[in-house]
Amino acid sequence: MHFDPQERIGLFIDGAHLYAVSRNLGFDVDYKNLLGFFRRQARLVRAAYYTALLENDEYSPLRPLVDWLGYNGYYVVTKPAREFTDAAGRRRVRGNIEIEMAVDVLTLAPRLDHAVLITGDGDLRRLVEAVQQLGVRVSVMSTIRTQPGMVSDELRRQADQFIDLGELAADITRRQVEPRPRPVPARAPERARATPAEPFRDPVDLPE
């Protein structure tokens, strides 16, 4: 893994891909640590995060993350996701952000020395080639530690540098603190009162 401290870097993140990679490798990404890592490597010009959102969802677990990223150093690009039902009757969501990412990378390329793409989509191979022809070095970040790997062979070969996200886990993972041990009461009550944090102390059948 090579970065020149003087080069101008642009970081472009396919949010769904980064989530899938971290889940398969068994760690949670700390986006503050991720941003700090690249700021330590070189002159970070922009960190962009791309994701699709269901507009008709009253609450999406992605929305708090998207809001946080927008206030903490990331340029966030969202687009509406399409919901459909597959042949087996299962609910599916589709939302490709490759066009948005490609436009931004090409637009910013004249101001960059190095573009870092966190993605595994082989459809972006031509984008990488076009950016390289503009004199910009391109690194692709994904993983080949899973079976099968999560990055296209064509994309990986085209990149100037491939970085396995598993190598960065120690730098971009959430720091977890061991909880302090709590004293055990001498005698517990026969039936503990429920609390908002733990509303059901006894097994309860919830409606599906």
Coordinates of N, CA and C in Angstrom, one line a residue:
M1 N 0.9 -1.2 0.0 CA 0.0 0.0 0.0 C 0.9 1.2 0.0
H2 N 0.7 2.0 -1.0 CA 1.6 3.2 -1.2 C 0.8 4.5 -1.4
F3 N 1.1 5.5 -0.6 CA 0.5 6.8 -0.8 C 1.7 7.8 -0.7
D4 N 1.7 8.8 -1.5 CA 2.6 9.9 -1.4 C 2.0 11.0 -0.5
P5 N 2.7 11.4 0.5 CA 2.2 12.4 1.4 C 1.8 13.8 0.7
Q6 N 2.4 14.0 -0.4 CA 2.2 15.3 -1.1 C 1.1 15.2 -2.2
E7 N 0.6 14.0 -2.5 CA -0.4 13.9 -3.5 C -1.8 14.3 -3.0
R8 N -2.6 14.7 -4.0 CA -4.0 15.1 -3.7 C -4.8 13.9 -3.9
I9 N -5.6 13.5 -2.9 CA -6.4 12.2 -3.0 C -7.9 12.6 -3.0
G10 N -8.6 11.8 -3.7 CA -10.1 11.8 -3.7 C -10.5 10.4 -3.3
L11 N -11.4 10.3 -2.3 CA -11.9 9.0 -1.8 C -13.4 8.9 -2.2
F12 N -13.7 7.8 -2.9 CA -15.1 7.7 -3.4 C -15.6 6.3 -3.0
I13 N -16.7 6.3 -2.1 CA -17.1 5.1 -1.4 C -18.5 4.7 -1.9
D14 N -18.5 3.5 -2.4 CA -19.8 2.8 -2.6 C -20.3 2.3 -1.3
G15 N -21.3 3.0 -0.7 CA -21.7 2.6 0.7 C -22.1 1.2 0.9
A16 N -22.9 0.7 -0.1 CA -23.5 -0.6 0.1 C -22.3 -1.7 0.0
H17 N -21.4 -1.4 -0.9 CA -20.2 -2.3 -1.0 C -19.4 -2.3 0.2
L18 N -19.1 -1.2 0.8 CA -18.3 -1.1 2.0 C -19.0 -1.8 3.1
Y19 N -20.3 -1.7 3.2 CA -21.0 -2.3 4.3 C -20.9 -3.9 4.1
A20 N -21.1 -4.3 2.9 CA -21.1 -5.8 2.6 C -19.7 -6.4 2.9
V21 N -18.7 -5.6 2.5 CA -17.3 -6.2 2.7 C -17.0 -6.2 4.2
S22 N -17.4 -5.2 5.0 CA -17.1 -5.2 6.4 C -17.9 -6.2 7.1
R23 N -19.1 -6.4 6.7 CA -19.9 -7.5 7.3 C -19.3 -8.9 7.1
N24 N -18.9 -9.1 5.8 CA -18.3 -10.4 5.5 C -17.0 -10.6 6.2
L25 N -16.2 -9.6 6.4 CA -14.9 -9.7 7.1 C -15.1 -9.6 8.6
G26 N -16.3 -9.3 9.1 CA -16.5 -9.4 10.5 C -16.1 -8.2 11.3
F27 N -16.2 -6.9 10.8 CA -15.9 -5.7 11.5 C -16.8 -4.6 11.1
D28 N -17.0 -3.6 12.0 CA -17.8 -2.5 11.8 C -16.9 -1.3 11.4
V29 N -17.2 -0.5 10.4 CA -16.4 0.6 10.0 C -16.7 1.8 10.9
D30 N -15.7 2.4 11.3 CA -15.8 3.7 12.0 C -15.4 4.8 11.0
Y31 N -16.4 5.6 10.5 CA -16.2 6.5 9.4 C -15.3 7.7 9.8
K32 N -15.3 8.0 11.1 CA -14.3 9.0 11.6 C -12.9 8.5 11.5
N33 N -12.7 7.2 11.8 CA -11.3 6.6 11.7 C -11.0 6.5 10.3
L34 N -11.9 6.1 9.4 CA -11.7 6.0 8.0 C -11.2 7.3 7.4
L35 N -11.9 8.4 7.7 CA -11.5 9.7 7.2 C -10.1 10.1 7.8
G36 N -9.9 9.8 9.1 CA -8.6 10.1 9.7 C -7.4 9.4 9.0
F37 N -7.7 8.1 8.6 CA -6.7 7.3 8.0 C -6.2 7.9 6.7
F38 N -7.1 8.4 5.9 CA -6.7 8.9 4.6 C -6.1 10.3 4.8
R39 N -6.5 11.1 5.7 CA -5.9 12.4 6.0 C -4.5 12.2 6.5
R40 N -4.2 11.1 7.1 CA -2.8 10.9 7.5 C -1.9 10.5 6.3
Q41 N -2.5 9.9 5.3 CA -1.7 9.4 4.2 C -1.3 10.4 3.2
A42 N -2.2 11.4 3.0 CA -1.9 12.4 1.9 C -2.8 13.6 2.1
R43 N -2.9 14.5 1.1 CA -3.8 15.6 1.2 C -5.2 15.2 0.6
L44 N -6.1 15.0 1.5 CA -7.4 14.5 1.1 C -8.2 15.7 0.6
V45 N -8.6 15.7 -0.7 CA -9.3 16.8 -1.3 C -10.8 16.6 -1.0
R46 N -11.3 15.3 -1.2 CA -12.7 15.1 -1.0 C -12.9 13.6 -0.6
A47 N -13.9 13.4 0.3 CA -14.3 12.0 0.7 C -15.8 12.0 0.3
A48 N -16.2 11.2 -0.6 CA -17.6 11.1 -1.1 C -18.2 9.7 -0.8
Y49 N -19.4 9.8 -0.3 CA -20.1 8.5 0.1 C -21.4 8.4 -0.8
Y50 N -21.6 7.3 -1.4 CA -22.7 7.1 -2.3 C -23.6 6.0 -1.8
T51 N -24.9 6.2 -1.8 CA -25.9 5.2 -1.4 C -27.3 5.5 -2.0
A52 N -28.0 4.4 -2.0 CA -29.4 4.5 -2.5 C -30.3 4.4 -1.3
L53 N -31.4 5.1 -1.2 CA -32.4 5.1 -0.1 C -33.8 4.9 -0.6
L54 N -34.6 4.2 0.1 CA -36.0 4.1 -0.2 C -36.7 5.3 0.3
E55 N -37.3 6.0 -0.5 CA -37.9 7.3 -0.2 C -39.2 7.1 0.6
N56 N -39.9 6.0 0.4 CA -41.2 5.8 1.1 C -41.1 5.1 2.4
D57 N -39.8 4.8 2.9 CA -39.6 4.2 4.2 C -39.8 5.3 5.2
E58 N -40.6 5.1 6.3 CA -40.7 6.1 7.3 C -39.4 6.2 8.1
Y59 N -38.7 5.1 8.3 CA -37.4 5.2 8.9 C -36.5 4.1 8.3
S60 N -35.3 4.6 7.9 CA -34.3 3.7 7.3 C -33.1 3.8 8.2
P61 N -32.5 2.7 8.6 CA -31.3 2.7 9.4 C -30.1 3.5 8.8
L62 N -30.2 3.7 7.5 CA -29.2 4.4 6.8 C -29.2 5.9 7.0
R63 N -30.4 6.4 7.3 CA -30.6 7.9 7.4 C -29.7 8.5 8.5
P64 N -29.7 8.0 9.7 CA -28.8 8.6 10.7 C -27.4 8.6 10.3
L65 N -26.9 7.5 9.6 CA -25.5 7.5 9.1 C -25.3 8.5 8.0
V66 N -26.2 8.6 7.1 CA -26.1 9.6 6.0 C -26.0 11.0 6.6
D67 N -26.9 11.3 7.6 CA -26.9 12.6 8.2 C -25.6 12.9 8.9
W68 N -25.1 11.9 9.6 CA -23.8 12.1 10.4 C -22.7 12.3 9.4
L69 N -22.6 11.6 8.3 CA -21.5 11.7 7.4 C -21.5 13.1 6.8
G70 N -22.7 13.7 6.5 CA -22.9 15.0 5.9 C -22.4 16.1 6.7
Y71 N -22.4 15.9 8.1 CA -22.0 16.9 9.0 C -20.5 16.7 9.5
N72 N -19.9 15.6 9.0 CA -18.6 15.2 9.6 C -17.6 14.9 8.5
G73 N -17.5 15.8 7.5 CA -16.4 15.7 6.5 C -16.7 15.0 5.2
Y74 N -17.8 14.4 5.1 CA -18.1 13.6 3.9 C -19.0 14.4 2.9
Y75 N -18.8 14.2 1.6 CA -19.7 14.7 0.6 C -20.7 13.5 0.3
V76 N -21.9 13.6 0.6 CA -22.9 12.5 0.5 C -23.8 12.7 -0.7
V77 N -23.9 11.6 -1.5 CA -24.7 11.5 -2.7 C -25.7 10.4 -2.5
T78 N -27.0 10.7 -2.5 CA -28.0 9.7 -2.4 C -28.9 9.7 -3.7
K79 N -29.5 8.5 -3.9 CA -30.5 8.4 -5.0 C -31.6 7.5 -4.6
P80 N -32.8 7.7 -5.2 CA -33.9 6.8 -4.8 C -33.6 5.3 -5.2
A81 N -33.9 4.4 -4.3 CA -33.8 3.0 -4.6 C -35.1 2.5 -5.2
R82 N -35.1 1.5 -6.0 CA -36.3 0.9 -6.5 C -36.6 -0.4 -5.8
E83 N -37.8 -0.6 -5.4 CA -38.3 -1.8 -4.6 C -39.1 -2.6 -5.6
F84 N -38.8 -4.0 -5.5 CA -39.5 -4.9 -6.4 C -39.6 -6.2 -5.6
T85 N -40.5 -7.1 -6.2 CA -40.7 -8.4 -5.6 C -40.1 -9.5 -6.6
D86 N -39.2 -10.3 -6.2 CA -38.6 -11.3 -7.1 C -39.6 -12.5 -7.4
A87 N -39.1 -13.4 -8.2 CA -40.0 -14.6 -8.6 C -40.4 -15.4 -7.4
A88 N -39.6 -15.4 -6.3 CA -40.0 -16.2 -5.1 C -40.9 -15.4 -4.1
G89 N -41.3 -14.2 -4.5 CA -42.2 -13.4 -3.7 C -41.4 -12.6 -2.6
R90 N -40.1 -12.5 -2.7 CA -39.3 -11.8 -1.7 C -39.1 -10.4 -2.1
R91 N -39.2 -9.5 -1.1 CA -39.0 -8.1 -1.3 C -37.5 -7.8 -1.5
R92 N -37.2 -7.1 -2.6 CA -35.9 -6.8 -3.0 C -35.8 -5.3 -3.2
V93 N -34.6 -4.7 -3.0 CA -34.3 -3.3 -3.3 C -33.1 -3.2 -4.2
R94 N -33.2 -2.3 -5.2 CA -32.1 -2.2 -6.1 C -31.8 -0.7 -6.2
G95 N -30.5 -0.3 -6.2 CA -30.2 1.1 -6.3 C -28.7 1.2 -6.7
N96 N -28.4 1.3 -8.0 CA -27.0 1.4 -8.4 C -26.5 2.9 -8.4
I97 N -25.4 3.1 -7.9 CA -24.8 4.5 -7.8 C -23.6 4.7 -8.7
E98 N -23.4 3.8 -9.6 CA -22.1 3.8 -10.4 C -22.1 5.1 -11.3
I99 N -23.2 5.5 -11.9 CA -23.2 6.7 -12.7 C -22.8 7.9 -11.9
E100 N -23.4 8.1 -10.7 CA -23.1 9.2 -9.9 C -21.6 9.2 -9.5
M101 N -21.1 8.1 -9.1 CA -19.7 8.0 -8.8 C -18.8 8.4 -10.0
A102 N -19.1 7.8 -11.1 CA -18.3 8.0 -12.3 C -18.3 9.5 -12.7
V103 N -19.4 10.2 -12.6 CA -19.5 11.6 -13.0 C -18.6 12.4 -12.0
D104 N -18.7 12.1 -10.8 CA -17.9 12.9 -9.8 C -16.4 12.6 -9.9
V105 N -16.0 11.4 -10.1 CA -14.6 11.1 -10.3 C -14.0 11.8 -11.5
L106 N -14.7 11.7 -12.6 CA -14.2 12.4 -13.8 C -14.2 13.9 -13.7
T107 N -15.2 14.5 -13.0 CA -15.2 15.9 -12.8 C -14.1 16.4 -11.9
L108 N -13.8 15.6 -10.9 CA -12.8 16.0 -9.9 C -11.3 15.6 -10.3
A109 N -11.2 14.7 -11.3 CA -9.9 14.2 -11.7 C -8.9 15.2 -12.0
P110 N -9.2 16.4 -12.7 CA -8.1 17.4 -12.9 C -7.5 18.0 -11.7
R111 N -8.2 17.8 -10.5 CA -7.7 18.4 -9.3 C -7.1 17.3 -8.4
L112 N -6.9 16.1 -8.9 CA -6.4 15.0 -8.1 C -5.1 14.4 -8.7
D113 N -4.3 13.8 -7.8 CA -3.2 13.0 -8.2 C -3.5 11.5 -8.1
H114 N -4.5 11.2 -7.2 CA -4.8 9.9 -6.8 C -6.2 9.7 -6.5
A115 N -6.9 8.8 -7.1 CA -8.3 8.5 -6.8 C -8.4 7.1 -6.2
V116 N -9.1 7.1 -5.0 CA -9.3 5.8 -4.3 C -10.8 5.4 -4.4
L117 N -11.1 4.3 -5.0 CA -12.4 3.8 -5.1 C -12.7 2.6 -4.2
I118 N -13.6 2.8 -3.3 CA -14.1 1.6 -2.5 C -15.3 1.0 -3.2
T119 N -15.0 0.0 -4.0 CA -16.0 -0.6 -4.9 C -15.5 -1.9 -5.4
G120 N -16.4 -2.8 -5.9 CA -15.9 -4.0 -6.5 C -16.5 -4.2 -7.9
D121 N -17.3 -3.2 -8.4 CA -18.0 -3.4 -9.6 C -17.2 -3.3 -10.9
G122 N -17.2 -4.4 -11.6 CA -16.4 -4.4 -12.9 C -16.9 -3.4 -13.9
D123 N -18.1 -2.9 -13.8 CA -18.6 -1.9 -14.8 C -17.8 -0.6 -14.7
L124 N -17.1 -0.4 -13.6 CA -16.3 0.8 -13.4 C -14.8 0.7 -13.9
R125 N -14.5 -0.5 -14.6 CA -13.2 -0.6 -15.1 C -12.9 0.4 -16.1
R126 N -13.8 0.8 -17.0 CA -13.6 1.8 -18.0 C -13.4 3.1 -17.4
L127 N -14.1 3.4 -16.3 CA -13.9 4.7 -15.6 C -12.5 4.8 -15.1
V128 N -12.0 3.7 -14.5 CA -10.6 3.7 -14.0 C -9.6 4.0 -15.1
E129 N -9.8 3.3 -16.3 CA -8.9 3.5 -17.4 C -9.0 5.0 -17.9
A130 N -10.2 5.6 -18.0 CA -10.3 6.9 -18.4 C -9.6 7.9 -17.5
V131 N -9.7 7.7 -16.2 CA -9.1 8.5 -15.2 C -7.5 8.4 -15.3
Q132 N -7.1 7.2 -15.5 CA -5.6 6.9 -15.6 C -5.1 7.7 -16.8
Q133 N -5.9 7.8 -17.9 CA -5.4 8.5 -19.1 C -5.3 10.0 -18.9
L134 N -5.9 10.5 -17.8 CA -5.8 11.9 -17.4 C -4.6 12.1 -16.5
G135 N -3.9 11.0 -16.3 CA -2.7 11.2 -15.4 C -2.9 11.0 -13.9
V136 N -4.1 10.4 -13.6 CA -4.4 10.2 -12.2 C -4.2 8.8 -11.8
R137 N -3.5 8.5 -10.7 CA -3.3 7.2 -10.2 C -4.6 6.7 -9.6
V138 N -4.9 5.4 -9.7 CA -6.2 4.9 -9.2 C -5.9 3.7 -8.3
S139 N -6.4 3.7 -7.1 CA -6.4 2.5 -6.2 C -7.9 2.0 -6.0
V140 N -8.0 0.7 -6.0 CA -9.3 0.1 -5.8 C -9.2 -0.6 -4.4
M141 N -10.2 -0.4 -3.6 CA -10.3 -1.1 -2.3 C -11.5 -1.9 -2.2
S142 N -11.3 -3.2 -1.9 CA -12.4 -4.2 -1.7 C -11.8 -5.3 -0.9
T143 N -12.2 -6.6 -1.2 CA -11.5 -7.7 -0.6 C -11.5 -8.9 -1.5
I144 N -10.5 -9.7 -1.3 CA -10.4 -11.0 -2.0 C -10.3 -12.1 -0.9
R145 N -10.6 -11.7 0.3 CA -10.4 -12.7 1.4 C -11.7 -13.5 1.6
T146 N -12.8 -13.2 0.9 CA -14.0 -14.0 1.0 C -14.0 -15.0 -0.1
Q147 N -14.9 -15.9 -0.1 CA -15.0 -16.9 -1.1 C -16.5 -16.9 -1.7
P148 N -16.7 -16.4 -2.9 CA -15.6 -15.8 -3.8 C -15.2 -14.4 -3.3
G149 N -14.2 -13.8 -4.0 CA -13.8 -12.4 -3.7 C -14.9 -11.5 -4.1
M150 N -14.9 -10.3 -3.5 CA -16.0 -9.3 -3.7 C -15.6 -8.2 -4.7
V151 N -14.5 -8.4 -5.5 CA -14.1 -7.4 -6.4 C -13.9 -8.1 -7.8
S152 N -14.3 -7.4 -8.8 CA -14.1 -7.9 -10.2 C -12.7 -8.0 -10.5
D153 N -12.3 -9.1 -11.2 CA -10.9 -9.3 -11.6 C -10.5 -8.2 -12.6
E154 N -11.4 -7.8 -13.5 CA -11.1 -6.8 -14.5 C -10.8 -5.5 -13.8
L155 N -11.6 -5.1 -12.8 CA -11.4 -3.9 -12.1 C -10.1 -3.9 -11.3
R156 N -9.8 -5.0 -10.7 CA -8.6 -5.2 -9.9 C -7.3 -5.1 -10.8
R157 N -7.4 -5.7 -12.0 CA -6.2 -5.7 -12.8 C -6.0 -4.2 -13.4
Q158 N -7.1 -3.5 -13.7 CA -6.9 -2.2 -14.2 C -6.4 -1.2 -13.3
A159 N -6.6 -1.3 -12.0 CA -6.2 -0.4 -11.0 C -4.7 -0.4 -10.9
D160 N -4.1 0.8 -10.5 CA -2.7 0.9 -10.3 C -2.3 0.2 -9.0
Q161 N -3.3 0.1 -8.1 CA -3.0 -0.5 -6.8 C -4.3 -1.1 -6.2
F162 N -4.2 -2.3 -5.8 CA -5.4 -2.9 -5.1 C -5.1 -3.0 -3.6
I163 N -6.0 -2.6 -2.8 CA -5.8 -2.6 -1.3 C -7.0 -3.5 -0.8
D164 N -6.6 -4.5 -0.1 CA -7.7 -5.3 0.6 C -8.1 -4.6 1.9
L165 N -9.4 -4.4 2.0 CA -9.9 -3.7 3.2 C -9.6 -4.5 4.5
G166 N -9.4 -5.8 4.4 CA -9.0 -6.5 5.6 C -7.7 -6.1 6.2
E167 N -6.8 -5.5 5.3 CA -5.6 -5.0 5.8 C -5.7 -3.7 6.7
L168 N -6.9 -3.0 6.5 CA -7.1 -1.7 7.2 C -8.0 -1.9 8.4
A169 N -8.4 -3.1 8.7 CA -9.4 -3.3 9.7 C -9.0 -2.6 11.0
A170 N -7.7 -2.8 11.4 CA -7.3 -2.2 12.7 C -7.3 -0.7 12.7
D171 N -7.2 -0.1 11.5 CA -7.2 1.4 11.4 C -8.6 2.0 11.3
I172 N -9.6 1.2 10.8 CA -10.9 1.8 10.5 C -12.0 1.2 11.2
T173 N -11.7 0.3 12.2 CA -12.7 -0.4 13.0 C -13.1 0.5 14.2
R174 N -14.3 0.3 14.6 CA -14.8 1.0 15.8 C -14.0 0.5 17.0
R175 N -13.5 1.5 17.8 CA -12.8 1.1 19.0 C -13.8 0.7 20.1
Q176 N -13.7 -0.5 20.7 CA -14.7 -0.9 21.7 C -14.0 -1.0 23.0
V177 N -14.7 -0.4 24.0 CA -14.1 -0.4 25.4 C -14.8 -1.5 26.2
E178 N -14.0 -2.3 26.9 CA -14.6 -3.3 27.8 C -15.5 -2.7 28.9
P179 N -16.7 -3.2 29.0 CA -17.6 -2.7 30.1 C -17.0 -3.0 31.5
R180 N -17.3 -2.0 32.4 CA -16.8 -2.2 33.7 C -17.7 -3.3 34.4
P181 N -17.1 -4.2 35.2 CA -17.9 -5.2 35.9 C -18.8 -4.6 36.9
R182 N -20.0 -5.1 37.0 CA -21.0 -4.6 37.9 C -21.0 -5.5 39.1
P183 N -21.2 -4.9 40.3 CA -21.3 -5.8 41.5 C -22.5 -6.6 41.5
V184 N -22.4 -7.8 41.9 CA -23.6 -8.7 41.9 C -24.3 -8.6 43.3
P185 N -25.6 -8.3 43.2 CA -26.4 -8.1 44.5 C -26.4 -9.4 45.3
A186 N -26.4 -9.2 46.6 CA -26.4 -10.4 47.5 C -27.6 -11.3 47.3
R187 N -28.8 -10.7 47.0 CA -30.0 -11.5 46.8 C -30.9 -10.7 45.8
A188 N -31.1 -11.4 44.7 CA -31.9 -10.7 43.6 C -33.4 -10.9 44.0
P189 N -34.2 -9.9 43.7 CA -35.6 -10.0 43.9 C -36.2 -11.2 43.0
E190 N -37.3 -11.7 43.5 CA -37.9 -12.8 42.8 C -38.3 -12.4 41.4
R191 N -38.8 -11.2 41.1 CA -39.2 -10.8 39.8 C -38.8 -9.3 39.6
A192 N -37.8 -9.2 38.7 CA -37.3 -7.8 38.5 C -38.2 -7.0 37.7
R193 N -38.3 -5.7 38.0 CA -39.2 -4.8 37.3 C -38.6 -4.5 35.9
A194 N -39.5 -4.5 34.9 CA -39.0 -4.2 33.6 C -38.6 -2.7 33.5
T195 N -37.7 -2.4 32.5 CA -37.2 -1.0 32.3 C -37.4 -0.7 30.8
P196 N -37.4 0.6 30.5 CA -37.5 0.9 29.0 C -36.4 0.3 28.2
A197 N -35.2 0.1 28.8 CA -34.1 -0.5 28.0 C -34.3 -2.0 27.9
E198 N -35.0 -2.6 28.8 CA -35.2 -4.1 28.8 C -36.6 -4.3 29.2
P199 N -37.6 -4.1 28.3 CA -39.0 -4.1 28.6 C -39.5 -5.5 29.0
F200 N -38.9 -6.6 28.5 CA -39.4 -7.9 28.7 C -38.3 -8.7 29.4
R201 N -38.6 -9.1 30.6 CA -37.7 -9.9 31.4 C -38.0 -11.4 31.2
D202 N -39.3 -11.7 30.9 CA -39.7 -13.0 30.6 C -40.0 -13.2 29.2
P203 N -39.9 -14.4 28.6 CA -40.2 -14.7 27.2 C -41.5 -14.2 26.8
V204 N -41.6 -13.4 25.8 CA -42.9 -12.9 25.3 C -43.0 -13.2 23.8
D205 N -44.2 -13.7 23.4 CA -44.4 -13.9 22.0 C -44.9 -12.6 21.4
L206 N -44.1 -12.1 20.5 CA -44.5 -10.8 19.8 C -45.2 -11.1 18.5
P207 N -46.2 -10.3 18.2 CA -46.8 -10.5 16.9 C -45.9 -10.3 15.7
E208 N -46.0 -11.1 14.7 CA -45.1 -10.9 13.5 C -45.6 -9.8 12.6

